[in-house]
PDB file of C-alpha atoms and ligand atoms in Angstrom:
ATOM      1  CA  UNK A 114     -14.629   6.254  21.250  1.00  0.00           C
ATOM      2  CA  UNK A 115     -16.869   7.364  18.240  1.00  0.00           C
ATOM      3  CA  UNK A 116     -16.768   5.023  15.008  1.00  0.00           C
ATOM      4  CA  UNK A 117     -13.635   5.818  13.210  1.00  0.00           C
ATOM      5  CA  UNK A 118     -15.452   6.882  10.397  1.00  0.00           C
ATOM      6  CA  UNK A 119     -16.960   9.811  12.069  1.00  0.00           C
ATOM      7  CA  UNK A 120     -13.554  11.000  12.669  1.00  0.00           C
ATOM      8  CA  UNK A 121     -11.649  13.243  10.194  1.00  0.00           C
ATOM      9  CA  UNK A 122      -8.423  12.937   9.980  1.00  0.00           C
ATOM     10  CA  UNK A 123      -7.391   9.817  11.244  1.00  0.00           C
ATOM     11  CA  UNK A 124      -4.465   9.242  13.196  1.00  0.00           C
ATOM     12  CA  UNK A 125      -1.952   6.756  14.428  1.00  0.00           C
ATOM     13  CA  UNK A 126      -3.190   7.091  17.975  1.00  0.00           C
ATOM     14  CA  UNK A 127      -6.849   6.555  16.772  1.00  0.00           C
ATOM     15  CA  UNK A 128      -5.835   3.336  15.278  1.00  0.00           C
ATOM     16  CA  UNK A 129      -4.149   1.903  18.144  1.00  0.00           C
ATOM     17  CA  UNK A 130      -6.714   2.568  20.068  1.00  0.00           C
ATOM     18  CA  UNK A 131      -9.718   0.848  17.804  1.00  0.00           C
ATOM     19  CA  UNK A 132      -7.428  -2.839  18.584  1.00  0.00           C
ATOM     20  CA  UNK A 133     -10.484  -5.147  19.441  1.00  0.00           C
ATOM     21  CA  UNK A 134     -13.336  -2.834  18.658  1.00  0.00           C
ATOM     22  CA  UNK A 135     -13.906  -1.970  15.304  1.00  0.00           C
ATOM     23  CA  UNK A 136     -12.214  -3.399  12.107  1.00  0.00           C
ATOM     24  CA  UNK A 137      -9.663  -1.498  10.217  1.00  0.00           C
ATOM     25  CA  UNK A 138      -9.794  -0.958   6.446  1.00  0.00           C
ATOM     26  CA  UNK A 139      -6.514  -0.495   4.319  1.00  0.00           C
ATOM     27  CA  UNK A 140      -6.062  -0.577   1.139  1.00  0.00           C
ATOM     28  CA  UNK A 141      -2.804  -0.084  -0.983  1.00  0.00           C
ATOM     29  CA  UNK A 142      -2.626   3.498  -3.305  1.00  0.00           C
ATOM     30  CA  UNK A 143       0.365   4.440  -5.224  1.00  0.00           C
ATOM     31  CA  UNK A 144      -1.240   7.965  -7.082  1.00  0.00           C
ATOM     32  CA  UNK A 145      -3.566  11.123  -6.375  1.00  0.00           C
ATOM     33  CA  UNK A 146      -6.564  10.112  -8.566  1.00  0.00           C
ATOM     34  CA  UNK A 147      -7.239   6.884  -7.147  1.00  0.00           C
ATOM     35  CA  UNK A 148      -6.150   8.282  -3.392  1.00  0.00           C
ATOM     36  CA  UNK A 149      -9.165  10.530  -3.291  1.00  0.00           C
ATOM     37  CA  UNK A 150     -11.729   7.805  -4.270  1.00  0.00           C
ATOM     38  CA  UNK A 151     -10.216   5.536  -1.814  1.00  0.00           C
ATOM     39  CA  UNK A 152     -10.517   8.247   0.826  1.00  0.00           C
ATOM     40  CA  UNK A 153     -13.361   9.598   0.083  1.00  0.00           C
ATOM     41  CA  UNK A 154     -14.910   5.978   0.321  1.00  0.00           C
ATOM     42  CA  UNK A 155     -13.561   5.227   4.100  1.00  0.00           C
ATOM     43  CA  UNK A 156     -10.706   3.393   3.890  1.00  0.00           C
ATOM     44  CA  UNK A 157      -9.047   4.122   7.254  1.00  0.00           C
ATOM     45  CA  UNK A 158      -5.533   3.558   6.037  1.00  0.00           C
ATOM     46  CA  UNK A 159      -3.477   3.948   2.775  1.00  0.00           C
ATOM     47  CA  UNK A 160      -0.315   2.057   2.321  1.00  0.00           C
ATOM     48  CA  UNK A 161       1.791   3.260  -0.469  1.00  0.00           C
ATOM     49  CA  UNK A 162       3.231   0.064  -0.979  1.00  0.00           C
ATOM     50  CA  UNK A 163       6.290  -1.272  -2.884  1.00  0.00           C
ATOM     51  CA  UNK A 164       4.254  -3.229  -4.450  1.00  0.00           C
ATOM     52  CA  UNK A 165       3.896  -0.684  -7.079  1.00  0.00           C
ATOM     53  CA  UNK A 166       6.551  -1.951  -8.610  1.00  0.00           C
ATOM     54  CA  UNK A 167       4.412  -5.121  -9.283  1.00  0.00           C
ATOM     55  CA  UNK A 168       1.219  -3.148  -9.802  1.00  0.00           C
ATOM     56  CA  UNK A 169       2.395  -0.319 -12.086  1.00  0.00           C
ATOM     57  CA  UNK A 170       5.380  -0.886 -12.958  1.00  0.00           C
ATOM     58  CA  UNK A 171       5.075  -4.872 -14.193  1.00  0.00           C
ATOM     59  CA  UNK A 172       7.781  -5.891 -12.521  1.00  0.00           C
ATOM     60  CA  UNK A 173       7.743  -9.452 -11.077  1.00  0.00           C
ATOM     61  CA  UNK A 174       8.805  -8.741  -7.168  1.00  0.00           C
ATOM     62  CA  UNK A 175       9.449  -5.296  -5.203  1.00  0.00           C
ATOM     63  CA  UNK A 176      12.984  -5.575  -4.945  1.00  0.00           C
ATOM     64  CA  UNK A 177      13.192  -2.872  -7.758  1.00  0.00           C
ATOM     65  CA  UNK A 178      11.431   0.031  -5.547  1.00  0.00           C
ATOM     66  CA  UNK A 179      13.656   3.204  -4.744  1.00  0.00           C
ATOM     67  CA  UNK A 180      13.755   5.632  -1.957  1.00  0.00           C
ATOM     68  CA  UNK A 181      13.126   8.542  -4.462  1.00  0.00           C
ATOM     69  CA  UNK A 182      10.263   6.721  -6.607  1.00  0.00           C
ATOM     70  CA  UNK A 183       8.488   5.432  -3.160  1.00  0.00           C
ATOM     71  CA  UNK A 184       8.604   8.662  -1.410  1.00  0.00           C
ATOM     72  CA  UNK A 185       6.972  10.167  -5.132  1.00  0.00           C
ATOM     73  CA  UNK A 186       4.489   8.320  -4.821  1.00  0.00           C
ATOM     74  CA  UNK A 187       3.795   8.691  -1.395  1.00  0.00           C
ATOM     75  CA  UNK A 188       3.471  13.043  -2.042  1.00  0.00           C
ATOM     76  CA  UNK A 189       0.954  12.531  -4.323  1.00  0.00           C
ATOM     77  CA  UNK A 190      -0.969  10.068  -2.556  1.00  0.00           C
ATOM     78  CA  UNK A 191      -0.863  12.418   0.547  1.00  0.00           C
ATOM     79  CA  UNK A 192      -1.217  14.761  -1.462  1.00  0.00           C
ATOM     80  CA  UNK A 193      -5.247  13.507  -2.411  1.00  0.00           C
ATOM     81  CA  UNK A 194      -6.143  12.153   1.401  1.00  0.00           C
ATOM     82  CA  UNK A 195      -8.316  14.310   4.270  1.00  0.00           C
ATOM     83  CA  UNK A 196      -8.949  11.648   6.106  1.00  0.00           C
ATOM     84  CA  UNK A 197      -7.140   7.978   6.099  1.00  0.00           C
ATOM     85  CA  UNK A 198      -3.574   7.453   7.601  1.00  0.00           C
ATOM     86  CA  UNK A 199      -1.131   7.338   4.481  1.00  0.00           C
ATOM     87  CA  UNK A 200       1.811   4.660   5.392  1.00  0.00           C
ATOM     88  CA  UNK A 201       4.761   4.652   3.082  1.00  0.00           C
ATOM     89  CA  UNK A 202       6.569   1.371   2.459  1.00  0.00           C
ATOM     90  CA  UNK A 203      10.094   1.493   3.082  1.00  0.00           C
ATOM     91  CA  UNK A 204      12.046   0.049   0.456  1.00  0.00           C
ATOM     92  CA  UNK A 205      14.245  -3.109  -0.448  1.00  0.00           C
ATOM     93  CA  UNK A 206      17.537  -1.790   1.421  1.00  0.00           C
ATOM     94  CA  UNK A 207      16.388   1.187   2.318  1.00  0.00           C
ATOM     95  CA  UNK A 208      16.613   0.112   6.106  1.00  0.00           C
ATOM     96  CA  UNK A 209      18.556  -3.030   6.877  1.00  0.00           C
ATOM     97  CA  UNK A 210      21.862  -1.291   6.384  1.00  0.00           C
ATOM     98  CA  UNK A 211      22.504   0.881   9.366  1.00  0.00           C
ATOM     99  CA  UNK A 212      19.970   2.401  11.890  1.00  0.00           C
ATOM    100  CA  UNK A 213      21.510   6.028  10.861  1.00  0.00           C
ATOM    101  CA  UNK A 214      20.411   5.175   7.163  1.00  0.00           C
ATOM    102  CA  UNK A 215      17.128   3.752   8.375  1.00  0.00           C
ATOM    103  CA  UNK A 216      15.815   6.734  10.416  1.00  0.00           C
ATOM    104  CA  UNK A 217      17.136   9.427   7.618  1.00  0.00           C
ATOM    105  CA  UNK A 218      15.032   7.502   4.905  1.00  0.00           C
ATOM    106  CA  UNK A 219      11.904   7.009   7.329  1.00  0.00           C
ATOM    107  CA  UNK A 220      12.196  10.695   7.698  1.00  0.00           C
ATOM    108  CA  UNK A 221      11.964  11.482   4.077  1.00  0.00           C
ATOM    109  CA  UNK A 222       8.720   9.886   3.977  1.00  0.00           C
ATOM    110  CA  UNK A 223       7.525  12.029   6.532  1.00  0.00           C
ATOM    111  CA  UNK A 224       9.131  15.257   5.074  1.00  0.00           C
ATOM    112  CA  UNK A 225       9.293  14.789   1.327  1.00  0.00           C
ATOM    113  CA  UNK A 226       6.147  12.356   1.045  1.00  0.00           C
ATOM    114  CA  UNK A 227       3.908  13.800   3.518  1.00  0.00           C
ATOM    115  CA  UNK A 228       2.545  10.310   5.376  1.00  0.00           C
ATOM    116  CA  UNK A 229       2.145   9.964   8.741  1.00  0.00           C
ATOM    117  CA  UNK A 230       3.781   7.031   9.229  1.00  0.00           C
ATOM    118  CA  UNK A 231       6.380   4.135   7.605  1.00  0.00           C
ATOM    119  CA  UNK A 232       5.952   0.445   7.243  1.00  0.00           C
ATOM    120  CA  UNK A 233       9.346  -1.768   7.625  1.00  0.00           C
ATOM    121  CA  UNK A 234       9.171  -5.818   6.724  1.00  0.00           C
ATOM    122  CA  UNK A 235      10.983  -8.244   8.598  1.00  0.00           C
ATOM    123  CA  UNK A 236      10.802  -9.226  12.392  1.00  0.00           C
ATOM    124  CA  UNK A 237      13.811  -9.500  15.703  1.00  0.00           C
ATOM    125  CA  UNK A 238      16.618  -9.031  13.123  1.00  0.00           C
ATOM    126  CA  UNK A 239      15.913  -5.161  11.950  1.00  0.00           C
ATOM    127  CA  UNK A 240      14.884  -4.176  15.698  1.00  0.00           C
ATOM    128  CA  UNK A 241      17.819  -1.995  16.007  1.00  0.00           C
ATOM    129  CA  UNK A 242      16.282  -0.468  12.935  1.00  0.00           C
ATOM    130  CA  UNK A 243      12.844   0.201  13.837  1.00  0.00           C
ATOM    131  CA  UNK A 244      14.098   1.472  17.929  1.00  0.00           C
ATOM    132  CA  UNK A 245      16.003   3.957  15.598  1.00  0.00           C
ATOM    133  CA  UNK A 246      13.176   5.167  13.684  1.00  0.00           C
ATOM    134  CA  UNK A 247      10.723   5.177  16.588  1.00  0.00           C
ATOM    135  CA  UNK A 248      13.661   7.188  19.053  1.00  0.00           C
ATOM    136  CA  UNK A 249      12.904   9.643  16.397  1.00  0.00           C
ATOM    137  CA  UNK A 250       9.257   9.725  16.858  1.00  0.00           C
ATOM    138  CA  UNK A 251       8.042   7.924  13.461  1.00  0.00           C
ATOM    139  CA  UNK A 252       5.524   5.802  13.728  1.00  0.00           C
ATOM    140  CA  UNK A 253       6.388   2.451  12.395  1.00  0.00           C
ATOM    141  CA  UNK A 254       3.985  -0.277  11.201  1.00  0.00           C
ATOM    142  CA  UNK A 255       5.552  -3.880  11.519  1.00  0.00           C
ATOM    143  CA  UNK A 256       5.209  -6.627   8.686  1.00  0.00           C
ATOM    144  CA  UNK A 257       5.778 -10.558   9.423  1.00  0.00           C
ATOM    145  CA  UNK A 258       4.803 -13.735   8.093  1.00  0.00           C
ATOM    146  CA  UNK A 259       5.517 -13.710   3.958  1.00  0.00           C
ATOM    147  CA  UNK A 260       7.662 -10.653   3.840  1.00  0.00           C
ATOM    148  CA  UNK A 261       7.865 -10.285   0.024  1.00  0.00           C
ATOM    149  CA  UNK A 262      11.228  -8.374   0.532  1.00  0.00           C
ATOM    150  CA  UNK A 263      13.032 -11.812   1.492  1.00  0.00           C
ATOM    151  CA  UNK A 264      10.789 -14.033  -1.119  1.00  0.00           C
ATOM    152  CA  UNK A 265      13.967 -15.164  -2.919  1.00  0.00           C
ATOM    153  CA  UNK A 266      15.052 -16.789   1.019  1.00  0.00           C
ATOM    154  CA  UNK A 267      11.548 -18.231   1.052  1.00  0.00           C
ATOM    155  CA  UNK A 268      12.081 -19.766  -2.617  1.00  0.00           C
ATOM    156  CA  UNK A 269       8.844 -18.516  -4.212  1.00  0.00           C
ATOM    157  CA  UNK A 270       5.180 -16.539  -2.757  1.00  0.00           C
ATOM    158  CA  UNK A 271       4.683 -19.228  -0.327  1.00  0.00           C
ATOM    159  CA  UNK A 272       2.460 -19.201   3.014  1.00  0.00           C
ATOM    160  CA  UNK A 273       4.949 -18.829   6.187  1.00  0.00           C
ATOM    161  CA  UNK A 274       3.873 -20.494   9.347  1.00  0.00           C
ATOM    162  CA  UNK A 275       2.724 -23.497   8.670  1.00  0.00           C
ATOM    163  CA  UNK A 276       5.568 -25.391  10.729  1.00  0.00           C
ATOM    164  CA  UNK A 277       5.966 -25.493  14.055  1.00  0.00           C
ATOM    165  CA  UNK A 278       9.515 -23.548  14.006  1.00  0.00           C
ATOM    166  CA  UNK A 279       8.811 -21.271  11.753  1.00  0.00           C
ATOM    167  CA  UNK A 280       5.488 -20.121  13.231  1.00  0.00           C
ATOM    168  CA  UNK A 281       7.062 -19.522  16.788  1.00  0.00           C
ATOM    169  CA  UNK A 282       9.144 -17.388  14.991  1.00  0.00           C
ATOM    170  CA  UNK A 283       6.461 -15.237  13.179  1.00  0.00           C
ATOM    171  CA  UNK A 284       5.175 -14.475  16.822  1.00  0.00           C
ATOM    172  CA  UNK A 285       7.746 -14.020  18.527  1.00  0.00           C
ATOM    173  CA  UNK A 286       8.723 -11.343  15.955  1.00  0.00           C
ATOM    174  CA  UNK A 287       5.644  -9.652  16.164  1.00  0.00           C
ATOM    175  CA  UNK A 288       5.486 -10.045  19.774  1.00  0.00           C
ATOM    176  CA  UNK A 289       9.119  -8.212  19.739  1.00  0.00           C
ATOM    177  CA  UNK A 290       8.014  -4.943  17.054  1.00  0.00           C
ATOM    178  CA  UNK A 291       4.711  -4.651  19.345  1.00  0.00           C
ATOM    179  CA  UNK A 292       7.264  -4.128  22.312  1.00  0.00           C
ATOM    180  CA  UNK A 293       9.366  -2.010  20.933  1.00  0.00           C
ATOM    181  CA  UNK A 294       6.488   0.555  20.194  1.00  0.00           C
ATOM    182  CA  UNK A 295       5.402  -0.298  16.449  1.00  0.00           C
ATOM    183  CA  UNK A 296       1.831   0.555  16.625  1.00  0.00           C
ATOM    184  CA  UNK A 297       0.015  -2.014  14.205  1.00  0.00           C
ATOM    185  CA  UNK A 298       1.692  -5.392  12.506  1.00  0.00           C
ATOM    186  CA  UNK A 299       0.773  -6.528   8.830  1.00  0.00           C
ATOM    187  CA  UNK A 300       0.424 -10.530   9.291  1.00  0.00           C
ATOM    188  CA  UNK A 301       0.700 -11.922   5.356  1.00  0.00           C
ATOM    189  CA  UNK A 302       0.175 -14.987   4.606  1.00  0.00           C
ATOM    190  CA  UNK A 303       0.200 -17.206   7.613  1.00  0.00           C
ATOM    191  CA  UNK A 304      -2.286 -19.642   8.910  1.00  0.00           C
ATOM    192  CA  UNK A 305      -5.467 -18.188  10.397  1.00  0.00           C
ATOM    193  CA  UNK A 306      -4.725 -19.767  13.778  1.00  0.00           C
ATOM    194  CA  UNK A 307      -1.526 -17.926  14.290  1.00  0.00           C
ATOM    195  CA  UNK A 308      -3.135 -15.038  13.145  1.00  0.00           C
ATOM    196  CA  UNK A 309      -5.635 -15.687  16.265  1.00  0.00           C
ATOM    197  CA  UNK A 310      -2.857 -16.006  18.269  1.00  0.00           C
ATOM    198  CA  UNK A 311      -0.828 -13.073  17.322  1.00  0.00           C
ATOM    199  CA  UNK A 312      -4.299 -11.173  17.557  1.00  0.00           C
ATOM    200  CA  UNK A 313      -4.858 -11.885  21.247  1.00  0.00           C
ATOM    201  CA  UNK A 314      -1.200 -11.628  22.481  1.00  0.00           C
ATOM    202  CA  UNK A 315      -0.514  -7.890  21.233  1.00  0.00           C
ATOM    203  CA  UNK A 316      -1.281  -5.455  22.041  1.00  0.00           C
ATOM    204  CA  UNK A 317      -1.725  -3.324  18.687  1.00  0.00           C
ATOM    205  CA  UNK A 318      -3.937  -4.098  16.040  1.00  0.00           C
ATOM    206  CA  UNK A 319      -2.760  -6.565  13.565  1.00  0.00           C
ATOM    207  CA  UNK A 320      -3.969  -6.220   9.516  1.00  0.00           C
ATOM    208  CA  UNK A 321      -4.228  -9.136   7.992  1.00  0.00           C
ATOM    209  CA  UNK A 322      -3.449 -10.365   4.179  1.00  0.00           C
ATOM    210  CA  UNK A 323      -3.974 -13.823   3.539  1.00  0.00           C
ATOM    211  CA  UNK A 324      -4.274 -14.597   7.569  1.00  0.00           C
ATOM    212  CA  UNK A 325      -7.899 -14.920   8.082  1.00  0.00           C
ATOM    213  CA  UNK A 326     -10.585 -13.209   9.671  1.00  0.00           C
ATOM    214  CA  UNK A 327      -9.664 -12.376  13.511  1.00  0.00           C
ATOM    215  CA  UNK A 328      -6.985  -9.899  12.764  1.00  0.00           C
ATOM    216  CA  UNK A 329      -7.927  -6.192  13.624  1.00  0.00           C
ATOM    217  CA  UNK A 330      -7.972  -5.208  10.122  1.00  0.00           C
ATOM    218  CA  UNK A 331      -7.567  -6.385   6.492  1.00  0.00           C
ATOM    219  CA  UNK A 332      -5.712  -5.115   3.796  1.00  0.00           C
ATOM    220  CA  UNK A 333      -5.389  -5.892  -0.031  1.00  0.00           C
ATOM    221  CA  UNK A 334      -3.479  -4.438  -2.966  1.00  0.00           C
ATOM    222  CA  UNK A 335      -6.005  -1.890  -4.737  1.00  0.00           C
ATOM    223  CA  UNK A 336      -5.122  -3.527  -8.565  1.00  0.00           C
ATOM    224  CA  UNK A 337      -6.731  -6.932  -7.087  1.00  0.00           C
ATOM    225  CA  UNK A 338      -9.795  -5.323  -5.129  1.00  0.00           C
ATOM    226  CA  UNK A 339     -10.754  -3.171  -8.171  1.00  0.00           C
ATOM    227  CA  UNK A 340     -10.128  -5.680 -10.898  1.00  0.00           C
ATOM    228  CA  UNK A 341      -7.110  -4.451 -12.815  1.00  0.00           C
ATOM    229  CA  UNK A 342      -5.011  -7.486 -12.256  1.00  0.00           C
ATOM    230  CA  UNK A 343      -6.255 -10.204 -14.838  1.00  0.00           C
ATOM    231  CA  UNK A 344      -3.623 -12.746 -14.303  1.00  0.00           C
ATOM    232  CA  UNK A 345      -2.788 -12.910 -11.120  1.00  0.00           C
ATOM    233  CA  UNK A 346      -5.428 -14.337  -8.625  1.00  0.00           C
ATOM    234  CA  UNK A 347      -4.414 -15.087  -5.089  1.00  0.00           C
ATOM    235  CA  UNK A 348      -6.651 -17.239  -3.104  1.00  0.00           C
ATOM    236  CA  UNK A 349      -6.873 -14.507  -0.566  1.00  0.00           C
ATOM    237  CA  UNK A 350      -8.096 -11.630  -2.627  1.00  0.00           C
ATOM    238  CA  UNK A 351     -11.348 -10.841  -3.031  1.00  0.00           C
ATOM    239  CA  UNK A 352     -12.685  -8.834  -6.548  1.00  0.00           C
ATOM    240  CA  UNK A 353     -15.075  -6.544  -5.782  1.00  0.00           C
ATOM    241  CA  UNK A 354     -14.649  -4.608  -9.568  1.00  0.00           C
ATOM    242  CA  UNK A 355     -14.190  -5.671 -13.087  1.00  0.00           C
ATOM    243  CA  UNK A 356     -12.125  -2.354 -13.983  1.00  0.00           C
ATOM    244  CA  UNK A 357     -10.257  -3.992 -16.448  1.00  0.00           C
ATOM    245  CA  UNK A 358     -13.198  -4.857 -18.810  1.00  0.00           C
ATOM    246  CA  UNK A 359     -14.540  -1.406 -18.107  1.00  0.00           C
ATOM    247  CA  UNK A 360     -11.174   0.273 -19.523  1.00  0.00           C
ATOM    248  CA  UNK A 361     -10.955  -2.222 -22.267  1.00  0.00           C
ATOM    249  CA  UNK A 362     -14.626  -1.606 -23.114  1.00  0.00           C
ATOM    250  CA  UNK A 363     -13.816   2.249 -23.068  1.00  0.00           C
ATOM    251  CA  UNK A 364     -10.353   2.110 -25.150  1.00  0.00           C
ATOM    252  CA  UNK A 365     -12.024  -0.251 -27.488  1.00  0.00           C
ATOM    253  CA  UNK A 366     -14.872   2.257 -27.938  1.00  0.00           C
ATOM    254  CA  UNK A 367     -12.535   5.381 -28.715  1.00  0.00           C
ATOM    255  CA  UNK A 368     -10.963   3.413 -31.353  1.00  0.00           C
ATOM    256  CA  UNK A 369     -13.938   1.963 -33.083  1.00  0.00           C
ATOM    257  CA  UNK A 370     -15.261   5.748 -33.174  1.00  0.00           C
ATOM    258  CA  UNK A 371     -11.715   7.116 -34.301  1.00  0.00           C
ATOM    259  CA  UNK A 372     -11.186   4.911 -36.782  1.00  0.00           C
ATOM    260  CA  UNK A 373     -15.171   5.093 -38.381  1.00  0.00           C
ATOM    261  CA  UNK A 374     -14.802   8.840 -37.908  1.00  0.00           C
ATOM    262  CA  UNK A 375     -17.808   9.353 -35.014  1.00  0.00           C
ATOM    263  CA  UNK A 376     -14.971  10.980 -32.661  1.00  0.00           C
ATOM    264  CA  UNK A 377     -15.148  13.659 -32.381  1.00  0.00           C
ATOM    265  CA  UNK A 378     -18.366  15.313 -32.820  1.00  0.00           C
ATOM    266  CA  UNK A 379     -18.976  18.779 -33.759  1.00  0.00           C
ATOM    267  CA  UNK A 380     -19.924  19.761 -30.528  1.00  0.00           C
ATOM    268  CA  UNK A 381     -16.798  18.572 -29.358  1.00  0.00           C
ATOM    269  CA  UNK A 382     -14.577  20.806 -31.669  1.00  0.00           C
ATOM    270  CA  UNK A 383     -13.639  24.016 -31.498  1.00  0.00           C
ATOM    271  CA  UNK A 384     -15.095  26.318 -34.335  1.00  0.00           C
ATOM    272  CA  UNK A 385     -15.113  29.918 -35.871  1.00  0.00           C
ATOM    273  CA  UNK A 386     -11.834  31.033 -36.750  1.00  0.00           C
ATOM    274  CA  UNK A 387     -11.122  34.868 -35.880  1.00  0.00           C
ATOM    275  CA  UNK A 388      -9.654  37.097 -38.821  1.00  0.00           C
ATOM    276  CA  UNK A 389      -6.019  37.189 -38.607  1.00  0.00           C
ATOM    277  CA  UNK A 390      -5.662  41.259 -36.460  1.00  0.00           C
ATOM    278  CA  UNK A 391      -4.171  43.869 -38.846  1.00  0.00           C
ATOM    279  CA  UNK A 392      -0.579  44.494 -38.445  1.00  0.00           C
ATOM    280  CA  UNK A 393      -0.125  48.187 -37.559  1.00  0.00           C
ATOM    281  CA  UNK A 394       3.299  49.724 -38.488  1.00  0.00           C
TER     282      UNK A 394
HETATM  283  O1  LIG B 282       3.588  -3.455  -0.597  1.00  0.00           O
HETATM  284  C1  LIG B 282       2.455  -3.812  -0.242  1.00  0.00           C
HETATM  285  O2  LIG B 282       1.464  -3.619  -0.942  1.00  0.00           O
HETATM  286  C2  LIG B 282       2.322  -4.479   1.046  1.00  0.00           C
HETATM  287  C3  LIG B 282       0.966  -4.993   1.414  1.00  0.00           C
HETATM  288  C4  LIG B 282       0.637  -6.192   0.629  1.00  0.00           C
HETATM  289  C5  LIG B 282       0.823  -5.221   2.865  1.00  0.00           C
HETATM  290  O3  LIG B 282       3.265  -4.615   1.751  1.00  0.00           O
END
C-alpha cells in the first residue's frame, strides 16, 4: 500500500487498512478556513468535534452541542477538504435514545454535512446504537476511555483506566465496537499500557489522546496544537503555535494605527469621485 499521503482522497477503507503500518494524523476542525490549511498540510483525518462548543463557543463541557449546529459545521468543514476523511461528532443525545433516532441523525451528517463518516462516545451500552448506524452502511468511529459526554458520571476531566475494573471495561468496550464493525476507536485518556493492549488486540486502528505513543494514530483539538487556548493546558497536548500572541500582536497593531491615524493609507482608499450623471427628462 502506497504512503497515505500519496493518496488523494482518503477513505475509510484506506484507514483501516494502514492499522500497524503507518501512523494516522487527526486533528479536530470546526470551519472552512482553517479546514483547508489543515488539509492541505496532511492531516489524514478531520473530526468535527463537539468540542466546539468548548473551543468556539466558551462553553465549559460539550453537552451544549446540537444536531443542527454540529452538522453546520461539519458542511463547511467538508466543504474546504480534498483529501482527509471528515468525521462528524455525534452529539450529547443525539444517539443514546433509540437506534431509529441514532441512524436518522448519523445520516444527516452524511447528507446535510457532507463527511464520510460519524464518531459515537461510549462503549457495550450504545451497541444497539452503533449496529443501527452501521446496518445502514455509515461508518462509525468508536470513542472509550474519558468520554467527555459522561464527564459529570466521572465527577470531573479525569484519566479512566487506571483501576483494575474499570480498565477491563475500557477494553472490553473497545474490543466489542471493533466487532461490531466500527472501523477505528478514539482511546482518551487512559494509561499508555492499556492503550498497548487495546492496540494489539483489535483489529482497527486506535487514535490516541492522552494514551501514549503505541496507538495507530494521535489526535488533538486544533485550538491546543495551534496555540489559541491560553488557559487551558493538558498534560497531553503538545503546542506547536503561539497563534494567540500572533492575533493579539495583529489586533493590537490595527488599533494603535486606527487610533494614531496611520490606517488606512492612501493607497488603501478609494479616490476620485465621478461627477454626479445628468438627469435627462
Ligand atoms: O470532540 C472532540 O474534539 C473529540 C476529540 C477530543 C477526540 O472527541
Amino acid at each position: 500500500m502506497p504512503a497515505l499521503s500519496e493518496i488523494s482522497p482518503l477513505t475509510v477503507p484506506l484507514l483501516v487498512a494502514a492499522k500497524g503500518g503507518e501512523k494516522i494524523a487527526m486533528l479536530t476542525a470546526y470551519d472552512a478556513p482553517s479546514a483547508a490549511l489543515l488539509d492541505a498540510a496532511g492531516v489524514d483525518v478531520l473530526l468535527v468535534g463537539d468540542s466546539v462548543e468548548m473551543a468556539v463557543y466558551g462553553e465549559a463541557n460539550t453537552l451544549s452541542a446540537t444536531m443542527d449546529s454540529m452538522v453546520r459545521h461539519t458542511r463547511a468543514v467538508s466543504h474546504a477538504v480534498k483529501r482527509a476523511v471528515v468525521v462528524g461528532d455525534m452529539p450529547f443525545l443525539s444517539f443514546q435514545t433509540d437506534p431509529g433516532r441514532a441512524v436518522e441523525n448519523a445520516g444527516r451528517f452524511l447528507a446535510e454535512g457532507g463527511c464520510a463518516a460519524v464518531k459515537v462516545e461510549g462503549g457495550s451500552r450504545i451497541l444497539p446504537a452503533v449496529e443501527a448506524i452501521l446496518a445502514a452502511d455509515i461508518p462509525v468511529m468508536g470513542h472509550v476511555g474519558l468520554t467527555p459526554q459522561s464527564y459529570r458520571k466521572f465527577g470531573g476531566f479525569k484519566v479512566q483506566g487506571r483501576e483494575a475494573d474499570s480498565a477491563r471495561q475500557i477494553r472490553d468496550d473497545a474490543q466489542a465496537l471493533a466487532q461490531a464493525g466500527c472501523f477505528a476507536i478514539v482511546l482518551e485518556c487512559v494509561p499508555d499500557s492499556l492503550a498497548v493492549e487495546i492496540t494489539r488486540e483489535i483489529a482497527i486502528p486506535t487514535l490516541g489522546i492522552g494514551a501514549g505513543a503505541a496507538c495507530d494514530g494521535q489526535v488533538l483539538v486544533f485550538h491546543d496544537v495551534v496555540g489559541l487556548t491560553r488557559d487551558l493546558r493538558p498534560k497531553f497536548v503538545r503546542r506547536y503555535a503561539d497563534l494567540a500572541s500572533v492575533i493579539e500582536g495583529a489586533a493590537r497593531a490595527f488599533t494603535q494605527d486606527v487610533k494614531s491615524g496611520a490606517f488606512p493609507s492612501k493607497e488603501e482608499s478609494f479616490t476620485g469621485v465621478k461627477p454626479a450623471l445628468r438627469r435627462v427628462h
